[in-house]
XYZ file of C-alpha atoms in Angstrom:
765
model
C -13.324 -4.408 -65.185
C -13.811 -7.708 -63.770
C -9.943 -8.554 -64.671
C -9.173 -5.714 -61.997
C -11.752 -7.003 -59.415
C -10.234 -10.345 -59.548
C -6.730 -9.037 -59.024
C -8.057 -6.998 -56.291
C -10.077 -9.724 -54.685
C -6.726 -11.720 -54.704
C -4.670 -9.358 -53.537
C -7.021 -8.723 -50.615
C -7.072 -12.726 -50.128
C -3.528 -12.847 -49.932
C -2.597 -10.317 -47.565
C -5.516 -11.685 -45.523
C -4.072 -15.149 -45.358
C -0.295 -13.474 -44.498
C -2.146 -11.116 -42.307
C -3.424 -14.546 -40.096
C 0.243 -15.825 -40.036
C 2.054 -12.984 -38.694
C 4.040 -13.097 -36.087
C 4.086 -9.558 -34.051
C 6.128 -8.780 -31.429
C 6.345 -5.992 -29.240
C 9.170 -4.637 -27.601
C 9.483 -2.212 -24.353
C 12.081 -0.206 -22.928
C 13.009 1.520 -19.467
C 11.930 4.546 -18.193
C 11.440 4.307 -14.669
C 7.817 5.327 -13.833
C 7.900 6.311 -17.905
C 7.692 2.863 -18.635
C 3.840 2.528 -16.682
C 2.962 4.065 -20.150
C 3.536 0.630 -21.376
C 0.632 -0.594 -19.816
C -1.301 1.460 -21.613
C 0.002 0.738 -25.165
C -0.893 -3.243 -24.160
C -4.725 -1.646 -23.476
C -5.010 0.207 -26.785
C -3.412 -3.223 -29.347
C -6.010 -5.468 -26.217
C -9.166 -3.030 -27.206
C -8.399 -3.394 -30.744
C -7.411 -6.975 -31.163
C -4.064 -6.642 -32.420
C -2.324 -9.712 -30.999
C 1.170 -9.889 -29.219
C 2.936 -12.538 -29.780
C 6.264 -12.054 -28.430
C 7.233 -9.942 -25.772
C 11.056 -8.217 -25.294
C 11.886 -5.863 -22.179
C 13.924 -3.862 -20.331
C 13.747 -2.034 -17.159
C 10.323 -0.864 -16.201
C 9.111 -2.585 -19.710
C 10.453 -5.732 -18.619
C 7.749 -5.330 -15.601
C 5.251 -4.729 -17.655
C 5.888 -7.226 -20.499
C 6.685 -9.800 -17.061
C 3.130 -9.223 -15.881
C 1.411 -9.856 -19.188
C 3.279 -13.113 -20.353
C 2.304 -14.628 -16.744
C -1.499 -14.341 -17.676
C -2.611 -11.050 -16.745
C -4.425 -9.211 -18.927
C -3.770 -4.966 -20.134
C -6.779 -3.657 -17.750
C -5.273 -6.040 -14.543
C -1.812 -4.903 -14.633
C -3.844 -1.319 -14.737
C -5.332 -2.484 -12.174
C -2.132 -3.571 -10.118
C -0.551 -0.437 -10.938
C -3.082 2.560 -10.105
C -3.818 0.866 -6.621
C -1.951 2.139 -3.329
C -0.056 -1.403 -2.974
C 2.262 -0.093 -5.447
C 2.740 3.098 -4.507
C 4.228 1.259 -1.100
C 6.155 -1.034 -3.227
C 7.853 1.483 -5.075
C 8.768 3.565 -2.416
C 9.799 0.959 -0.172
C 6.451 0.995 2.513
C 4.911 -2.043 4.146
C 1.729 -2.930 2.999
C -1.151 -1.538 5.848
C -1.282 -4.526 8.396
C 2.505 -5.925 7.993
C 4.378 -3.413 10.063
C 6.046 -5.959 13.255
C 5.752 -3.384 15.813
C 8.553 -5.142 18.102
C 11.262 -3.914 16.019
C 10.275 -0.521 15.564
C 12.551 1.926 17.486
C 12.019 5.261 18.745
C 13.118 7.998 16.109
C 16.077 9.912 16.320
C 17.565 12.935 14.985
C 19.321 11.298 11.908
C 18.580 12.181 8.397
C 21.567 10.072 7.085
C 22.550 6.245 7.504
C 25.818 4.899 6.382
C 25.993 1.015 6.311
C 29.109 -0.837 6.708
C 30.423 -4.574 6.287
C 33.092 -5.501 9.078
C 35.057 -8.425 7.955
C 36.250 -10.811 10.794
C 39.787 -8.707 10.625
C 37.332 -5.196 10.781
C 37.748 -4.265 6.941
C 35.323 -2.070 6.567
C 32.897 -2.202 3.278
C 29.995 0.458 2.282
C 26.676 -1.204 0.946
C 24.583 1.491 -0.336
C 21.446 1.715 -2.518
C 19.088 4.696 -2.416
C 15.504 2.930 -2.398
C 14.277 0.333 -0.299
C 13.206 -2.630 -2.229
C 11.896 -5.236 0.715
C 8.251 -4.754 -0.479
C 8.838 -4.829 -4.055
C 11.045 -7.857 -3.659
C 7.875 -9.969 -1.910
C 5.464 -8.968 -4.491
C 7.000 -10.211 -7.454
C 7.246 -13.433 -6.810
C 3.887 -13.401 -4.848
C 2.083 -12.175 -8.321
C 4.100 -14.050 -10.904
C 5.052 -17.860 -8.942
C 2.284 -19.237 -10.455
C 2.945 -18.526 -13.919
C 6.437 -19.402 -13.432
C 6.046 -22.393 -12.411
C 3.237 -23.553 -15.199
C 6.238 -22.719 -17.760
C 8.844 -24.515 -15.567
C 10.838 -21.272 -15.274
C 11.234 -21.498 -19.390
C 9.548 -17.750 -20.716
C 8.972 -19.348 -24.310
C 6.294 -21.059 -22.373
C 4.523 -18.222 -20.771
C 1.336 -17.017 -21.781
C 3.135 -15.373 -24.583
C 7.292 -16.047 -25.226
C 9.019 -13.260 -23.307
C 12.547 -12.525 -23.374
C 13.963 -10.114 -20.239
C 17.084 -7.866 -20.664
C 19.587 -7.346 -17.419
C 22.938 -6.418 -17.665
C 26.473 -8.085 -16.249
C 28.465 -4.582 -15.455
C 30.990 -6.892 -14.879
C 31.481 -7.800 -18.396
C 30.374 -5.486 -19.377
C 27.643 -7.107 -21.533
C 23.829 -7.222 -22.056
C 21.879 -10.440 -20.674
C 19.277 -12.011 -22.538
C 16.938 -13.837 -19.836
C 14.721 -16.481 -20.753
C 15.358 -19.770 -18.077
C 14.674 -18.234 -14.937
C 12.810 -17.095 -12.098
C 10.249 -14.951 -13.570
C 9.769 -12.458 -10.437
C 14.014 -13.016 -10.167
C 14.482 -11.841 -14.114
C 11.915 -8.577 -13.248
C 13.650 -8.007 -9.877
C 16.691 -7.986 -11.618
C 15.888 -6.001 -15.061
C 15.015 -3.320 -12.574
C 18.400 -2.735 -10.725
C 19.476 0.169 -11.281
C 22.998 0.630 -9.691
C 22.942 2.582 -6.191
C 19.084 3.241 -6.473
C 18.613 -0.965 -6.241
C 20.385 -3.678 -4.737
C 21.474 -6.355 -7.194
C 19.919 -10.313 -7.846
C 22.400 -13.071 -8.528
C 20.744 -15.478 -11.670
C 23.280 -18.588 -12.458
C 25.676 -17.020 -9.773
C 26.011 -13.600 -11.207
C 25.037 -10.451 -9.612
C 23.340 -8.679 -12.815
C 21.790 -5.244 -12.935
C 19.631 -3.402 -15.246
C 19.234 -4.163 -18.867
C 18.592 -0.771 -19.927
C 22.633 -0.002 -18.755
C 23.780 -1.842 -22.156
C 20.435 -2.225 -24.211
C 17.557 -0.248 -23.387
C 15.504 -0.374 -26.059
C 15.765 -4.223 -27.084
C 14.443 -4.273 -30.832
C 17.517 -5.809 -31.848
C 16.530 -8.778 -29.229
C 13.304 -9.515 -31.095
C 14.662 -9.836 -33.969
C 17.221 -12.392 -33.093
C 15.073 -14.488 -30.707
C 11.786 -14.344 -32.504
C 12.075 -13.493 -36.035
C 9.124 -11.471 -35.688
C 6.579 -10.583 -39.125
C 6.353 -6.888 -37.270
C 8.102 -5.209 -34.670
C 5.987 -2.843 -32.210
C 8.389 -0.642 -30.234
C 7.022 1.339 -27.283
C 9.845 3.673 -26.184
C 9.435 5.728 -23.161
C 13.464 6.755 -22.565
C 14.059 10.145 -21.870
C 17.653 9.650 -23.716
C 16.933 10.352 -27.199
C 19.478 12.916 -28.163
C 21.608 12.674 -30.861
C 23.073 16.108 -29.902
C 23.405 18.343 -27.339
C 20.087 19.305 -25.591
C 21.163 23.134 -24.947
C 17.332 24.675 -24.229
C 17.101 21.821 -21.813
C 20.570 20.845 -19.967
C 19.414 22.527 -17.310
C 16.468 20.854 -16.355
C 18.168 17.272 -17.388
C 21.139 17.517 -15.647
C 19.593 16.706 -12.144
C 19.120 12.857 -13.937
C 22.386 12.749 -15.098
C 23.378 9.965 -12.937
C 20.347 8.180 -15.003
C 21.645 9.043 -18.524
C 25.233 7.806 -17.415
C 23.848 4.483 -16.573
C 21.180 3.476 -19.108
C 21.952 3.124 -22.547
C 20.608 5.211 -25.460
C 17.075 4.197 -27.077
C 17.774 4.263 -30.995
C 14.243 4.428 -32.563
C 15.958 3.523 -36.218
C 16.226 0.476 -34.951
C 12.682 -0.655 -35.621
C 12.892 -1.785 -39.492
C 10.699 -0.530 -41.838
C 7.227 -3.192 -41.450
C 7.015 -2.341 -37.923
C 5.513 1.042 -35.890
C 7.592 3.610 -33.674
C 5.529 4.367 -30.463
C 6.886 7.365 -28.024
C 4.490 8.328 -25.633
C 4.582 12.510 -24.624
C 5.890 11.941 -21.554
C 7.930 15.765 -21.499
C 6.293 16.483 -18.267
C 7.115 13.531 -16.009
C 10.484 12.105 -14.772
C 11.241 8.373 -13.717
C 10.228 9.012 -10.244
C 6.938 9.854 -10.623
C 5.368 6.858 -10.273
C 2.413 8.627 -8.122
C 0.977 9.794 -11.743
C 0.908 6.216 -13.086
C -3.166 6.741 -14.544
C -1.180 9.539 -16.053
C 1.366 8.402 -17.637
C -0.734 5.181 -18.449
C -2.893 7.157 -20.379
C -0.240 9.156 -22.376
C 0.750 5.269 -23.830
C -2.888 4.290 -24.765
C -3.415 7.952 -26.745
C -0.025 7.611 -28.147
C -1.181 3.875 -29.402
C -4.345 5.155 -30.393
C -3.246 7.704 -32.632
C -0.519 4.843 -34.207
C -3.864 2.901 -34.475
C -4.361 3.112 -38.332
C -0.294 2.398 -39.021
C -0.492 -0.906 -36.970
C -4.205 -1.704 -38.681
C -2.476 -1.593 -41.659
C 0.533 -3.755 -40.989
C -0.888 -6.796 -39.180
C -4.402 -7.868 -40.855
C -4.641 -10.948 -38.006
C -7.141 -10.335 -35.349
C -7.135 -11.073 -31.892
C -10.442 -10.820 -30.449
C -10.836 -10.241 -26.086
C -12.814 -14.064 -25.987
C -10.587 -15.292 -27.622
C -7.458 -13.641 -25.247
C -9.772 -14.769 -22.375
C -9.641 -18.273 -23.288
C -6.014 -18.765 -23.961
C -5.646 -17.102 -20.629
C -7.676 -19.089 -18.650
C -6.077 -22.686 -20.309
C -2.930 -21.025 -19.239
C -3.717 -20.399 -15.785
C -5.747 -23.837 -14.916
C -2.697 -25.345 -14.916
C -1.295 -23.566 -11.735
C -1.599 -24.960 -8.057
C -2.692 -23.105 -5.262
C 0.229 -20.957 -3.656
C 0.618 -23.528 -0.586
C 4.193 -23.981 0.682
C 5.427 -27.151 2.216
C 9.516 -25.860 2.645
C 11.452 -23.025 3.395
C 14.682 -23.211 1.749
C 17.790 -20.786 2.463
C 20.633 -19.847 0.816
C 23.741 -17.902 2.478
C 22.411 -19.016 6.191
C 23.868 -21.345 8.750
C 22.065 -24.006 10.913
C 21.591 -21.555 13.953
C 20.598 -18.770 11.879
C 17.705 -20.994 9.914
C 16.627 -22.054 13.153
C 15.695 -18.048 13.941
C 14.156 -17.390 11.090
C 12.043 -20.827 10.969
C 10.836 -19.361 14.036
C 9.536 -16.539 12.698
C 7.530 -18.161 10.177
C 6.221 -20.938 12.675
C 7.733 -23.439 10.137
C 7.171 -27.075 10.914
C 8.355 -29.283 8.127
C 5.294 -31.294 8.484
C 2.809 -28.493 8.175
C 1.891 -26.615 4.732
C 1.626 -22.812 5.419
C -0.228 -20.604 3.150
C 0.526 -17.595 1.421
C -0.833 -15.098 4.233
C 0.977 -16.894 6.681
C 4.378 -16.650 4.399
C 3.684 -13.436 3.657
C 3.352 -12.119 7.330
C 6.702 -14.174 8.343
C 8.635 -12.438 5.252
C 7.683 -9.159 6.989
C 7.955 -10.450 10.378
C 12.261 -10.723 9.521
C 12.384 -7.804 7.100
C 10.727 -4.972 10.297
C 13.824 -4.911 11.147
C 16.356 -3.280 8.924
C 19.133 -5.630 9.395
C 17.399 -7.962 6.991
C 16.451 -5.769 4.537
C 18.692 -7.680 2.152
C 16.738 -10.955 2.501
C 15.881 -11.815 -0.675
C 12.886 -13.963 -1.697
C 11.880 -16.355 -4.235
C 9.175 -18.778 -4.367
C 9.864 -22.256 -6.328
C 7.681 -24.774 -7.591
C 7.511 -28.325 -6.484
C 5.986 -30.567 -9.279
C 6.730 -34.297 -7.597
C 4.829 -32.525 -3.778
C 2.396 -30.033 -6.103
C 2.823 -27.627 -3.531
C 6.032 -24.749 -3.028
C 8.625 -23.477 -1.860
C 9.987 -20.023 -0.449
C 13.493 -19.120 -1.340
C 15.370 -17.067 0.936
C 18.399 -15.441 -0.390
C 21.128 -13.638 1.890
C 23.126 -11.105 0.335
C 26.004 -9.226 1.472
C 24.475 -7.562 5.053
C 25.573 -4.641 6.311
C 26.562 -5.125 10.095
C 27.779 -1.606 10.902
C 25.566 1.461 10.721
C 26.614 5.087 11.169
C 24.066 7.726 11.650
C 24.708 11.359 11.104
C 22.290 14.241 11.334
C 20.497 17.180 13.884
C 18.843 20.245 13.478
C 19.964 24.235 12.757
C 17.464 26.337 14.493
C 16.670 30.337 14.832
C 16.683 29.817 18.704
C 19.705 28.334 20.259
C 18.044 24.600 20.585
C 20.576 23.492 17.315
C 22.213 20.251 17.803
C 24.299 17.322 16.214
C 23.264 13.941 16.293
C 25.802 11.257 15.896
C 24.863 7.334 16.460
C 25.755 3.983 14.954
C 24.548 0.435 15.262
C 26.059 -2.987 15.402
C 24.843 -5.925 14.517
C 25.461 -9.791 15.101
C 23.797 -12.479 14.189
C 23.516 -16.524 15.077
C 20.270 -17.875 16.890
C 19.475 -14.531 18.121
C 20.020 -10.985 17.001
C 22.010 -8.702 19.163
C 21.738 -5.227 17.961
C 24.119 -2.795 20.254
C 23.420 1.154 19.445
C 24.995 4.210 20.639
C 23.694 7.986 19.907
C 25.174 10.862 21.127
C 23.141 14.513 20.987
C 25.460 17.886 21.261
C 24.105 21.600 21.855
C 24.129 24.210 23.967
C 20.040 23.602 25.372
C 20.748 19.916 25.312
C 23.339 17.071 25.433
C 22.614 13.603 25.544
C 24.235 10.139 25.406
C 22.902 6.853 25.119
C 23.606 2.810 25.001
C 21.503 0.280 24.546
C 22.024 -3.494 23.289
C 18.794 -5.458 22.002
C 19.068 -8.894 22.133
C 16.357 -10.359 20.325
C 15.417 -13.922 21.332
C 12.740 -16.390 18.950
C 12.562 -19.285 21.533
C 10.048 -20.308 23.101
C 8.307 -17.408 21.518
C 9.610 -13.580 20.296
C 10.315 -11.096 22.324
C 13.606 -8.833 23.474
C 15.796 -8.030 25.999
C 17.175 -4.665 25.840
C 20.215 -3.350 28.705
C 20.076 0.530 28.656
C 22.408 3.373 30.312
C 21.062 6.560 29.230
C 22.178 10.350 30.164
C 20.161 13.457 29.820
C 20.831 17.522 30.457
C 18.488 20.115 29.593
C 20.200 23.922 30.232
C 17.139 26.362 29.890
C 19.719 29.159 30.344
C 20.946 28.319 27.556
C 17.336 27.715 25.059
C 17.019 31.745 24.471
C 13.568 32.879 25.093
C 13.236 31.444 28.226
C 10.010 33.833 29.744
C 8.458 32.089 32.876
C 6.298 33.571 35.186
C 6.893 35.252 38.896
C 6.229 32.102 40.406
C 8.530 29.864 38.189
C 12.059 29.063 38.381
C 14.193 31.503 35.869
C 17.147 29.321 35.491
C 16.867 25.567 35.174
C 19.834 23.292 34.453
C 18.429 19.544 34.439
C 20.333 16.018 34.355
C 19.046 12.919 33.879
C 20.483 9.176 34.250
C 18.828 6.000 34.075
C 20.025 2.326 33.960
C 18.029 0.332 33.205
C 16.654 -2.826 31.081
C 13.687 -3.255 28.975
C 11.695 -6.503 27.941
C 9.786 -6.115 24.658
C 6.684 -8.871 24.132
C 5.022 -8.674 21.001
C 1.159 -8.461 20.764
C 0.153 -9.280 17.354
C 2.427 -7.478 14.874
C 0.690 -4.016 15.615
C 1.376 -3.870 18.939
C 4.077 -4.465 22.117
C 4.313 -4.540 25.610
C 7.308 -3.344 27.319
C 8.367 -4.403 30.932
C 11.110 -1.767 32.547
C 12.710 -1.581 35.467
C 15.369 1.108 36.368
C 17.802 2.790 38.330
C 17.196 6.534 38.235
C 19.649 9.260 39.028
C 18.705 12.970 38.548
C 19.762 16.396 39.872
C 17.972 19.506 39.068
C 19.713 23.019 39.634
C 17.358 25.909 39.833
C 17.093 29.259 41.029
C 14.058 30.833 42.855
C 13.366 33.911 41.569
C 14.068 35.733 38.150
C 17.824 36.451 38.531
C 21.245 35.813 40.273
C 24.397 37.299 41.063
C 27.555 35.924 40.488
C 28.122 35.341 44.247
C 24.832 32.900 44.513
C 24.158 29.089 44.397
C 21.636 27.367 42.495
C 19.377 25.255 44.550
C 20.327 21.550 44.314
C 17.960 18.525 44.040
C 19.145 15.142 43.894
C 16.617 12.128 42.884
C 17.619 8.642 43.424
C 15.815 5.443 42.927
C 13.812 2.613 41.562
C 11.322 2.791 38.641
C 9.300 0.006 37.336
C 6.519 -0.266 34.909
C 5.033 -1.594 32.145
C 3.613 0.012 28.624
C 1.285 -1.152 25.799
C 1.777 0.233 22.030
C 1.904 1.020 18.919
C 2.987 3.334 16.202
C 2.445 3.106 12.398
C 3.143 7.151 11.602
C 4.839 8.164 8.199
C 7.159 10.230 9.040
C 9.199 10.881 12.033
C 8.224 13.906 12.639
C 5.362 16.592 11.313
C 3.500 13.529 10.236
C 0.192 12.894 7.814
C -0.747 9.759 8.064
C -0.830 6.768 10.608
C -1.899 6.164 14.379
C 0.014 5.631 17.546
C -0.837 4.898 21.358
C 1.103 4.495 24.269
C -0.516 3.130 28.087
C 1.373 2.894 30.446
C 1.373 2.174 33.974
C 4.693 3.351 36.560
C 5.993 2.478 39.856
C 8.573 5.063 41.612
C 10.291 4.421 44.944
C 12.650 7.721 45.098
C 15.061 8.714 47.807
C 15.174 12.792 47.620
C 17.904 14.484 48.480
C 17.814 18.320 49.288
C 20.500 21.652 49.476
C 19.382 24.983 49.364
C 21.070 28.088 47.390
C 21.474 31.409 48.227
C 18.093 31.954 46.573
C 16.372 30.086 48.601
C 15.242 30.572 52.657
C 14.556 26.534 52.662
C 17.216 24.076 54.895
C 18.630 20.880 53.530
C 16.204 17.908 53.349
C 16.448 14.305 52.782
C 13.082 11.918 52.317
C 11.557 8.762 50.882
C 8.524 8.903 48.175
C 6.471 6.361 46.670
C 3.933 6.735 44.134
C 2.575 5.330 40.909
C 2.022 7.482 37.358
C -0.268 5.993 34.634
C -0.516 7.680 31.481
C -2.677 7.785 27.569
C -1.555 8.597 25.003
C -3.160 8.967 21.471
C -3.046 10.368 17.830
C -4.785 8.918 14.712
C -4.656 10.324 11.179
C -7.357 10.572 8.312
C -6.409 11.464 5.135
C -8.155 11.942 1.366
C -6.363 12.940 -1.206
C -4.173 16.331 -0.156
C -5.543 17.159 3.266
C -5.254 15.434 6.132
C -6.880 15.723 10.033
C -5.236 14.509 13.068
C -6.740 13.767 16.484
C -5.255 13.382 19.849
C -5.581 13.030 23.164
C -2.767 13.169 26.100
C -3.782 11.908 29.623
C -1.552 11.710 33.330
C -2.435 10.604 36.643
C 0.287 10.844 39.056
C 0.371 10.103 42.750
C 3.655 11.931 43.383
C 4.150 13.898 46.485
C 5.898 17.066 47.426
C 9.704 17.815 47.288
C 11.356 19.893 49.066
C 9.995 23.064 47.621
C 7.983 24.610 45.622
C 9.982 24.637 42.510
C 11.930 21.454 43.369
C 8.443 19.706 42.767
C 7.126 21.445 40.139
C 9.721 20.739 37.955
C 9.497 16.990 38.346
C 5.418 17.104 37.114
C 4.267 15.542 34.410
C 4.273 17.961 31.387
C 2.553 17.944 28.199
C 4.539 18.697 24.976
C 2.531 18.644 21.938
C 4.688 21.027 19.587
C 8.727 20.714 18.379
C 9.580 23.363 21.117
C 7.447 22.697 23.868
C 10.543 20.400 25.670
C 12.651 23.698 25.373
C 10.234 25.745 27.578
C 9.293 25.375 30.596
C 5.559 26.203 30.553
C 4.078 26.423 34.401
C 0.655 26.596 33.191
C 1.200 23.173 31.336
C 2.417 21.168 34.428
C -0.164 19.338 36.811
C -0.277 16.173 39.124
C -3.392 15.023 36.530
C -4.775 17.006 33.253
C -6.449 15.694 29.797
C -5.243 17.286 26.166
C -7.156 17.292 23.709
C -5.575 18.246 19.570
C -6.577 18.994 16.371
C -4.198 19.278 13.258
C -5.489 20.053 9.999
C -2.386 19.616 7.398
C -2.825 20.674 3.021
C -0.365 19.295 0.885
C 0.650 21.786 -1.036
C 3.092 19.750 -2.697
C 4.479 16.344 -2.605
C 6.996 17.625 0.199
C 5.245 20.177 1.340
C 3.026 20.876 4.063
C 0.762 23.600 5.235
C 0.028 22.890 9.127
C -2.572 24.250 11.465
C -2.310 22.718 15.198
C -4.308 23.523 17.838
C -4.553 22.096 21.799
C -6.914 22.638 24.683
C -4.752 20.949 28.038
C -7.106 21.189 30.933
C -5.301 20.486 34.613
C -7.455 18.975 37.287
C -4.989 18.617 40.158
C -2.311 21.188 40.442
C 0.526 22.341 42.671
C 0.191 25.522 44.723
C 1.793 26.918 47.570
C -0.364 28.480 50.438
C 0.711 29.781 54.072
C 4.936 28.319 52.845
C 2.901 24.949 52.324
C 2.398 23.123 49.268
C -0.920 21.728 48.674
C -2.752 19.924 45.639
C -5.014 22.054 44.137
C -7.854 20.540 42.737
C -8.926 22.536 39.459
C -11.784 22.661 38.093
C -11.663 26.304 36.121
C -8.435 26.297 33.937
C -8.050 25.583 30.605
C -4.898 26.622 28.863
C -4.583 26.618 24.982
C -1.713 26.019 21.914
C -1.562 26.862 18.977
C 0.983 26.725 15.695
C 0.886 27.961 12.173
C 3.587 25.784 10.247
C 5.225 25.398 6.752
C 7.040 22.506 6.483
C 9.540 21.312 3.426
C 10.386 17.889 4.134
C 14.181 17.800 2.148
C 16.429 14.362 2.249
C 18.411 16.425 5.445
C 14.911 16.633 7.704
C 11.760 18.685 7.560
C 12.769 22.468 6.957
C 10.100 24.042 9.220
C 9.028 27.728 9.867
C 6.186 27.923 13.141
C 4.172 30.905 14.609
C 3.446 29.299 17.502
C 1.407 30.288 20.612
C 1.490 29.163 24.013
C -1.103 30.031 26.885
C 1.695 31.045 29.639
C 2.580 34.537 31.310
C 5.187 36.026 28.602
C 5.543 33.639 26.236
C 2.479 34.444 24.606
C 4.035 34.150 21.006
C 7.357 32.700 19.437
C 8.653 32.144 15.895
C 10.741 29.004 15.071
C 12.692 28.134 12.153
C 14.683 24.799 12.186
C 16.333 22.202 9.632
C 16.861 19.064 10.688
C 15.139 17.452 12.756
C 14.399 17.929 16.642
C 14.121 15.223 18.529
C 15.033 14.028 22.438
C 15.951 10.661 23.975
C 13.339 9.656 26.842
C 14.052 11.320 29.949
C 14.204 8.893 33.378
C 11.019 10.130 34.963
C 9.095 9.475 31.082
C 8.160 13.021 30.327
């Protein structure tokens, strides 16, 4: 018995001794959003004092590996992945406070943009990616630059030695990254073709490592020769035979299956531990379910903890890890920048970008100044191919921002429009052409065509960065609204039943930023409008319409901002526009056969002030929006009642308001309050309930054949809408029941697919 105890003691002592000398490698597969489960795996290992001596990762597994290797604990990584900022990164949304409104353009009806590059001999090439990476591209160096500097870009010198897997699709080989910028390496291993643009490392375009090695156990064995391998696999592609029962569900992810290598669980050696979280209810795009995914990884690891502890005898306490992290991170320098280095830009282009960053060679910039400069740059879509990195200057003990210019699209072709249950359907075609030197020139054209609405617009916006940033924008706009062809045109007896409106504007706008969030626009334009209308509910073939022509000058100044999350049917963000306009208009009126008036010409001058504000407050699935709309106009009288009424400021709160002629919602001065309640039934499906109260203060009246401005102290008119909106790849699909407090047009049902949007009119409303 005593001999048996001695043998057991010796065996136990030997196992403990061997345990303390054990080296453990953690291998993490790719899998898109499912890779967030790896965070839970590391969290469980840390809580149980299981050491991690080496890391190898592909795609999202590589990102988790890189973050841990940079000195972040599992709980810190979890905090990052659960933050609203992380959702912004993966969805390409700018963080709050970093949207630069000067570049914001009025939304159009496009739902598809085709990006082309035209060279000097007009050869075209297509540039495409399904996801925006501009926010992710800065977040990675922001969080990883210090660790990369400490390790001198040597992955063996990181907090935990690491390997990141990438792919060279031209030679069809995997690439094992171990000496590079850590941020560049992680961004590279995320570059699934068609989803994210590739990154160049060592002068080679590299893609997602999962293309050729999605579960790189062999790399861990070859590079580190560990005693124990823990393999965490979150890839859906584990089929050795055809998945007959699930093929209908999986076919929607067929592109990913074609692009990503199959993960083989058998790659884990007998002395290792294989962990596969239960992720059958999740997709590679479920980043919004980060908490559940992390928990799945944690739970799967805890189920295997007995096996892990049996194979790994060594332990590393939280206190030991903390000391090791502090020693590693304590070697880093604060992120202050003495240089901006350019890759792929000529000297004049560098001057323009330096102005945006307010960079001077003798001035240090802090991280916040660099971040604001970057987002100021990429707020213009032309620069969405810029890739940033951060490098360390050991002599100066500070950092440099590296800006890489990837192949850019200088021609964007846009397609869109809407199909509606009423005769207000439209098609949209647009094009944008860019030229970049020591200025940025953006020339755009767009066309709408439909029975109700036709429009053509050409603008050329010249962005300058000296002596401050601003733009100059010549503009030509033509709009035509044919209310006779809009269907459902029920108007009261005192309003024209037939109306054809054409407005033309030839002007120039000057935009000046007021900080990041606001801009002021100075504008001047020549206006040439014509309204053709009848003066009763019907005409015969022999009748002619009244013709009112308005020609003259408009000058104005406006202040505005807008960060709504959608072009139409937003449920987040806020918008504000305050404007003051001066009009000097010559009126030329020719009566038709439905009028008893005489031909008339006159000069008119007036000022118009307007304010429009809207803001949403969102909590979980519920969003509430409030709006205020107010106008005061000093417009006088035109030739007759109908001609004057047509040109009064109008209130247009709903998607089809501009396609209805609503006399009750036109006035010289008015105020309108609105409330919107939106319930998100799913991430892309909303139920909306909206209501508005419109109070006119001064309206148009006709008394004894004379036109008068009537003070209105009694009337309040209401608008309401109940709708179901599906946000689809081709724009919103909306079924709405609308109510207008207007005779003969109380209720209407509208179904439309696509964006119902319009170019601005020459008169502003």
